[in-house]
mmCIF file of C-alpha atoms in Angstrom:
data_model
loop_
_atom_site.group_PDB
_atom_site.id
_atom_site.type_symbol
_atom_site.label_atom_id
_atom_site.label_comp_id
_atom_site.label_asym_id
_atom_site.label_seq_id
_atom_site.Cartn_x
_atom_site.Cartn_y
_atom_site.Cartn_z
ATOM 1 C CA MET S 1 0.000 0.000 0.000
ATOM 2 C CA GLU S 2 1.320 3.447 -0.971
ATOM 3 C CA TYR S 3 0.828 6.527 1.168
ATOM 4 C CA ARG S 4 1.431 10.192 0.454
ATOM 5 C CA PHE S 5 3.033 12.376 3.119
ATOM 6 C CA ARG S 6 2.990 16.150 3.374
ATOM 7 C CA LEU S 7 5.766 17.563 5.536
ATOM 8 C CA SER S 8 6.908 20.937 6.785
ATOM 9 C CA LYS S 9 10.535 22.015 6.757
ATOM 10 C CA GLY S 10 11.343 24.673 9.355
ATOM 11 C CA ARG S 11 14.198 27.088 9.853
ATOM 12 C CA GLU S 12 16.114 24.516 11.896
ATOM 13 C CA VAL S 13 16.682 22.395 8.775
ATOM 14 C CA LYS S 14 16.364 24.859 5.900
ATOM 15 C CA TYR S 15 20.050 24.518 4.999
ATOM 16 C CA ILE S 16 20.048 20.743 4.468
ATOM 17 C CA SER S 17 20.227 19.549 0.878
ATOM 18 C CA GLN S 18 17.632 17.421 -0.881
ATOM 19 C CA LEU S 19 19.977 14.454 -0.555
ATOM 20 C CA ASP S 20 20.292 14.965 3.202
ATOM 21 C CA PHE S 21 16.521 15.382 3.440
ATOM 22 C CA ALA S 22 16.038 12.018 1.691
ATOM 23 C CA ARG S 23 18.574 10.342 3.986
ATOM 24 C CA THR S 24 16.796 11.779 7.031
ATOM 25 C CA ILE S 25 13.451 10.418 5.852
ATOM 26 C CA GLU S 26 14.907 6.944 5.259
ATOM 27 C CA ARG S 27 16.513 6.898 8.712
ATOM 28 C CA ALA S 28 13.282 8.066 10.323
ATOM 29 C CA LEU S 29 11.303 5.287 8.639
ATOM 30 C CA ARG S 30 13.777 2.729 9.975
ATOM 31 C CA ARG S 31 13.746 4.212 13.473
ATOM 32 C CA ALA S 32 9.946 4.184 13.455
ATOM 33 C CA LYS S 33 10.157 0.443 12.654
ATOM 34 C CA LEU S 34 7.759 0.757 9.733
ATOM 35 C CA LYS S 35 7.756 -2.006 7.129
ATOM 36 C CA VAL S 36 8.764 -0.090 4.028
ATOM 37 C CA LYS S 37 8.806 -2.038 0.782
ATOM 38 C CA TYR S 38 12.203 -2.336 -0.948
ATOM 39 C CA SER S 39 13.143 -2.575 -4.605
ATOM 40 C CA GLN S 40 14.359 -5.840 -6.103
ATOM 41 C CA GLY S 41 17.904 -6.608 -7.191
ATOM 42 C CA TYR S 42 21.374 -6.452 -5.709
ATOM 43 C CA ASN S 43 21.255 -2.847 -4.444
ATOM 44 C CA LYS S 44 17.887 -2.783 -2.687
ATOM 45 C CA LYS S 45 16.461 0.609 -1.786
ATOM 46 C CA PRO S 46 13.264 1.722 -0.014
ATOM 47 C CA ILE S 47 10.509 2.608 -2.465
ATOM 48 C CA ILE S 48 10.135 6.336 -1.852
ATOM 49 C CA ILE S 49 9.250 8.987 -4.433
ATOM 50 C CA TYR S 50 9.934 12.647 -3.662
ATOM 51 C CA GLY S 51 8.185 15.749 -4.942
ATOM 52 C CA PRO S 52 10.025 18.722 -6.496
ATOM 53 C CA ALA S 53 13.246 19.486 -4.632
ATOM 54 C CA LEU S 54 13.430 22.568 -2.450
ATOM 55 C CA ALA S 55 16.350 24.963 -2.818
ATOM 56 C CA VAL S 56 18.675 25.169 0.183
ATOM 57 C CA GLY S 57 17.761 28.041 2.508
ATOM 58 C CA ILE S 58 13.981 27.899 2.001
ATOM 59 C CA THR S 59 11.406 26.711 4.537
ATOM 60 C CA SER S 60 8.240 24.933 3.460
ATOM 61 C CA ASN S 61 4.822 23.561 4.322
ATOM 62 C CA ALA S 62 4.641 21.635 1.058
ATOM 63 C CA GLU S 63 7.219 18.846 0.917
ATOM 64 C CA TYR S 64 5.620 15.725 -0.534
ATOM 65 C CA LEU S 65 6.733 12.125 -0.747
ATOM 66 C CA ASP S 66 5.151 8.755 -1.531
ATOM 67 C CA VAL S 67 6.161 5.691 0.451
ATOM 68 C CA GLU S 68 5.221 2.094 -0.302
ATOM 69 C CA PHE S 69 4.707 -0.179 2.701
ATOM 70 C CA GLU S 70 4.330 -3.942 2.963
ATOM 71 C CA GLU S 71 1.052 -3.613 4.839
ATOM 72 C CA ILE S 72 -1.973 -1.370 5.255
ATOM 73 C CA LEU S 73 -1.459 1.039 8.137
ATOM 74 C CA PRO S 74 -3.707 3.698 9.720
ATOM 75 C CA GLU S 75 -2.845 7.162 8.436
ATOM 76 C CA GLU S 76 -2.774 8.765 11.880
ATOM 77 C CA PHE S 77 -0.510 5.964 13.082
ATOM 78 C CA LEU S 78 1.995 6.689 10.303
ATOM 79 C CA LYS S 79 1.915 10.401 11.089
ATOM 80 C CA ARG S 80 2.459 9.829 14.798
ATOM 81 C CA GLN S 81 5.220 7.240 14.375
ATOM 82 C CA LEU S 82 7.245 9.411 12.027
ATOM 83 C CA ASN S 83 6.814 12.609 14.034
ATOM 84 C CA ASN S 84 8.111 10.747 17.087
ATOM 85 C CA VAL S 85 11.485 10.165 15.400
ATOM 86 C CA LEU S 86 11.952 13.069 12.961
ATOM 87 C CA PRO S 87 14.465 15.770 13.983
ATOM 88 C CA GLU S 88 13.360 19.208 15.096
ATOM 89 C CA GLY S 89 12.246 21.261 12.119
ATOM 90 C CA LEU S 90 10.718 18.378 10.138
ATOM 91 C CA ARG S 91 7.095 17.456 10.776
ATOM 92 C CA VAL S 92 4.491 15.326 9.012
ATOM 93 C CA LEU S 93 1.413 17.480 8.479
ATOM 94 C CA HIS S 94 -0.863 15.018 6.708
ATOM 95 C CA VAL S 95 -0.941 11.427 5.439
ATOM 96 C CA ARG S 96 -3.375 9.696 3.086
ATOM 97 C CA GLN S 97 -3.460 6.698 0.778
ATOM 98 C CA LYS S 98 -2.078 7.501 -2.656
ATOM 99 C CA ASN S 99 -4.981 5.963 -4.608
ATOM 100 C CA GLY S 100 -6.192 8.432 -7.246
ATOM 101 C CA LEU S 101 -3.698 11.180 -6.420
ATOM 102 C CA ILE S 102 -1.661 12.956 -9.082
ATOM 103 C CA PRO S 103 1.876 11.527 -9.529
ATOM 104 C CA LEU S 104 4.481 13.696 -7.833
ATOM 105 C CA HIS S 105 6.645 13.951 -10.961
ATOM 106 C CA LYS S 106 3.840 15.927 -12.644
ATOM 107 C CA LEU S 107 3.881 18.784 -10.133
ATOM 108 C CA ASN S 108 5.002 21.875 -12.037
ATOM 109 C CA ARG S 109 4.210 24.981 -9.982
ATOM 110 C CA SER S 110 5.102 26.298 -6.526
ATOM 111 C CA ILE S 111 3.905 29.310 -4.568
ATOM 112 C CA PHE S 112 6.403 31.132 -2.343
ATOM 113 C CA THR S 113 6.132 33.898 0.211
ATOM 114 C CA VAL S 114 9.207 36.132 0.323
ATOM 115 C CA GLU S 115 9.763 38.371 3.341
ATOM 116 C CA LEU S 116 12.209 41.257 2.964
ATOM 117 C CA PHE S 117 13.612 43.222 5.902
ATOM 118 C CA PHE S 118 15.463 46.371 4.801
ATOM 119 C CA GLU S 119 18.107 48.217 6.790
ATOM 120 C CA ASN S 120 16.456 51.573 6.057
ATOM 121 C CA SER S 121 13.020 52.831 5.067
ATOM 122 C CA ILE S 122 12.176 52.340 1.398
ATOM 123 C CA GLY S 123 9.522 53.634 -0.967
ATOM 124 C CA LYS S 124 6.592 51.400 -1.858
ATOM 125 C CA GLU S 125 6.475 52.856 -5.367
ATOM 126 C CA ALA S 126 10.061 51.811 -6.101
ATOM 127 C CA LEU S 127 9.319 48.254 -4.986
ATOM 128 C CA GLU S 128 6.154 48.051 -7.081
ATOM 129 C CA LYS S 129 7.999 49.445 -10.096
ATOM 130 C CA ALA S 130 10.702 46.778 -9.774
ATOM 131 C CA ILE S 131 8.076 44.032 -9.554
ATOM 132 C CA GLU S 132 6.184 45.370 -12.570
ATOM 133 C CA GLY S 133 9.433 45.438 -14.547
ATOM 134 C CA ILE S 134 9.941 41.753 -13.871
ATOM 135 C CA LYS S 135 6.353 40.894 -14.789
ATOM 136 C CA LYS S 136 6.672 42.666 -18.139
ATOM 137 C CA SER S 137 10.091 41.218 -19.031
ATOM 138 C CA GLU S 138 10.221 38.556 -21.717
ATOM 139 C CA GLU S 139 13.861 37.756 -21.010
ATOM 140 C CA ILE S 140 15.484 37.445 -17.588
ATOM 141 C CA TYR S 141 18.788 35.598 -17.753
ATOM 142 C CA VAL S 142 20.368 34.072 -14.652
ATOM 143 C CA ARG S 143 23.256 31.668 -14.171
ATOM 144 C CA LYS S 144 22.164 28.143 -13.231
ATOM 145 C CA LYS S 145 24.507 25.364 -12.209
ATOM 146 C CA THR S 146 23.881 21.862 -13.505
ATOM 147 C CA HIS S 147 25.867 18.756 -12.574
ATOM 148 C CA GLU S 148 28.969 19.719 -14.504
ATOM 149 C CA GLU S 149 28.482 23.199 -15.932
ATOM 150 C CA GLU S 150 27.078 26.670 -15.409
ATOM 151 C CA LYS S 151 24.927 28.278 -18.059
ATOM 152 C CA LEU S 152 22.666 31.257 -18.665
ATOM 153 C CA VAL S 153 18.952 30.455 -18.546
ATOM 154 C CA ASN S 154 15.996 32.676 -19.368
ATOM 155 C CA ILE S 155 13.674 32.337 -16.358
ATOM 156 C CA ALA S 156 11.074 34.884 -17.535
ATOM 157 C CA PRO S 157 8.754 32.114 -18.897
ATOM 158 C CA LEU S 158 9.042 30.356 -15.515
ATOM 159 C CA ILE S 159 7.559 33.306 -13.590
ATOM 160 C CA HIS S 160 3.758 32.986 -13.567
ATOM 161 C CA GLY S 161 2.837 35.498 -10.915
ATOM 162 C CA ILE S 162 4.497 37.992 -8.603
ATOM 163 C CA PHE S 163 2.866 40.661 -6.457
ATOM 164 C CA LEU S 164 3.425 42.762 -3.364
ATOM 165 C CA GLU S 165 1.150 41.405 -0.641
ATOM 166 C CA GLU S 166 2.181 43.542 2.350
ATOM 167 C CA PHE S 167 4.336 46.615 2.824
ATOM 168 C CA LYS S 168 5.744 48.584 5.763
ATOM 169 C CA LEU S 169 8.521 51.170 5.806
ATOM 170 C CA THR S 170 11.317 48.629 6.269
ATOM 171 C CA GLN S 171 9.468 45.382 5.492
ATOM 172 C CA ALA S 172 7.776 43.835 2.499
ATOM 173 C CA GLN S 173 6.080 40.552 1.718
ATOM 174 C CA ILE S 174 6.020 39.340 -1.876
ATOM 175 C CA VAL S 175 4.196 36.296 -3.259
ATOM 176 C CA MET S 176 5.634 34.434 -6.258
ATOM 177 C CA GLU S 177 4.196 31.627 -8.388
ATOM 178 C CA LEU S 178 7.016 29.878 -10.234
ATOM 179 C CA SER S 179 7.609 26.816 -12.374
ATOM 180 C CA THR S 180 9.102 23.852 -10.582
ATOM 181 C CA GLY S 181 9.936 20.238 -11.334
ATOM 182 C CA GLN S 182 11.200 18.426 -14.396
ATOM 183 C CA GLY S 183 9.936 20.878 -17.021
ATOM 184 C CA GLY S 184 12.118 23.706 -15.737
ATOM 185 C CA SER S 185 12.271 25.500 -12.442
ATOM 186 C CA ALA S 186 12.982 28.866 -10.873
ATOM 187 C CA ASN S 187 13.258 29.864 -7.258
ATOM 188 C CA PRO S 188 12.913 33.247 -5.505
ATOM 189 C CA PHE S 189 16.669 33.520 -4.920
ATOM 190 C CA MET S 190 17.023 34.112 -8.670
ATOM 191 C CA ILE S 191 14.485 36.945 -8.678
ATOM 192 C CA ILE S 192 15.043 38.804 -5.407
ATOM 193 C CA PRO S 193 18.322 40.500 -6.519
ATOM 194 C CA LEU S 194 16.478 41.961 -9.510
ATOM 195 C CA ILE S 195 13.845 43.454 -7.214
ATOM 196 C CA ILE S 196 16.100 45.034 -4.611
ATOM 197 C CA GLU S 197 19.200 45.930 -6.666
ATOM 198 C CA ASN S 198 18.272 49.647 -6.795
ATOM 199 C CA ILE S 199 16.417 49.778 -3.489
ATOM 200 C CA GLY S 200 18.745 48.629 -0.723
ATOM 201 C CA GLU S 201 20.193 45.725 1.219
ATOM 202 C CA ALA S 202 17.695 43.337 2.769
ATOM 203 C CA THR S 203 17.527 40.242 4.922
ATOM 204 C CA VAL S 204 15.479 37.595 3.123
ATOM 205 C CA TYR S 205 13.246 34.768 4.339
ATOM 206 C CA ILE S 206 11.544 32.470 1.815
ATOM 207 C CA HIS S 207 8.773 29.946 2.450
ATOM 208 C CA ARG S 208 7.131 27.517 0.026
ATOM 209 C CA ASN S 209 3.396 27.475 0.699
ATOM 210 C CA GLU S 210 2.238 24.912 -1.847
ATOM 211 C CA THR S 211 3.209 22.846 -4.883
ATOM 212 C CA PHE S 212 0.697 21.692 -7.501
ATOM 213 C CA PHE S 213 0.031 20.761 -11.122
ATOM 214 C CA GLU S 214 -1.245 23.483 -13.449
ATOM 215 C CA GLU S 215 -2.450 23.134 -17.022
ATOM 216 C CA ASN S 216 -4.630 25.571 -18.982
ATOM 217 C CA GLY S 217 -5.740 27.306 -15.814
ATOM 218 C CA LYS S 218 -6.713 24.102 -14.031
ATOM 219 C CA ARG S 219 -4.941 23.278 -10.772
ATOM 220 C CA ILE S 220 -4.589 19.834 -9.204
ATOM 221 C CA PHE S 221 -3.147 19.647 -5.701
ATOM 222 C CA PRO S 222 -1.099 16.721 -4.347
ATOM 223 C CA MET S 223 -3.416 15.724 -1.504
#
């Protein structure tokens, strides 16, 4: 039986990589003494599928993974057992059987909240102008590192929404909807420098609120 898990990733663990996150999940499943199903062959591995990876330095309430077990287990039992052994900063928010749910590899959008804390007071108009400039741009090139090389990538088509949600004299909250997953991805770290480059230095906190599948205006959520 396969189950889908939704987890949160807090500030305590926001600097761990996706690989370390996966290792932590596997260790937690073993410590919880849950009967996870393993692949066949010489190098057996637990059957776990992860949703779109989260960039290092970002917190989240929308980390998804599918786990296949050798038996049917109560959803609340799985949630409780894992939360008992997960490190501080990682928590299971929800569990349900995978039947009928969209495959995780199809998820292609994420929504982020970006909080900016400036050293000095700034003008709201300047911030809104910078955001509008990004929204109207057809080409925004940033350097992206792959496994063996670094190349320039146009992320403008990967930005689907960006707006100023809250503003104070030294604080701002911006919401971004960006492409994620196998079809191409962008994250707020690529966009924030373009917003604040002519405004001032800022401390940045980024949180992923949700990840979903979008096609022709229709949205399908993982749970």
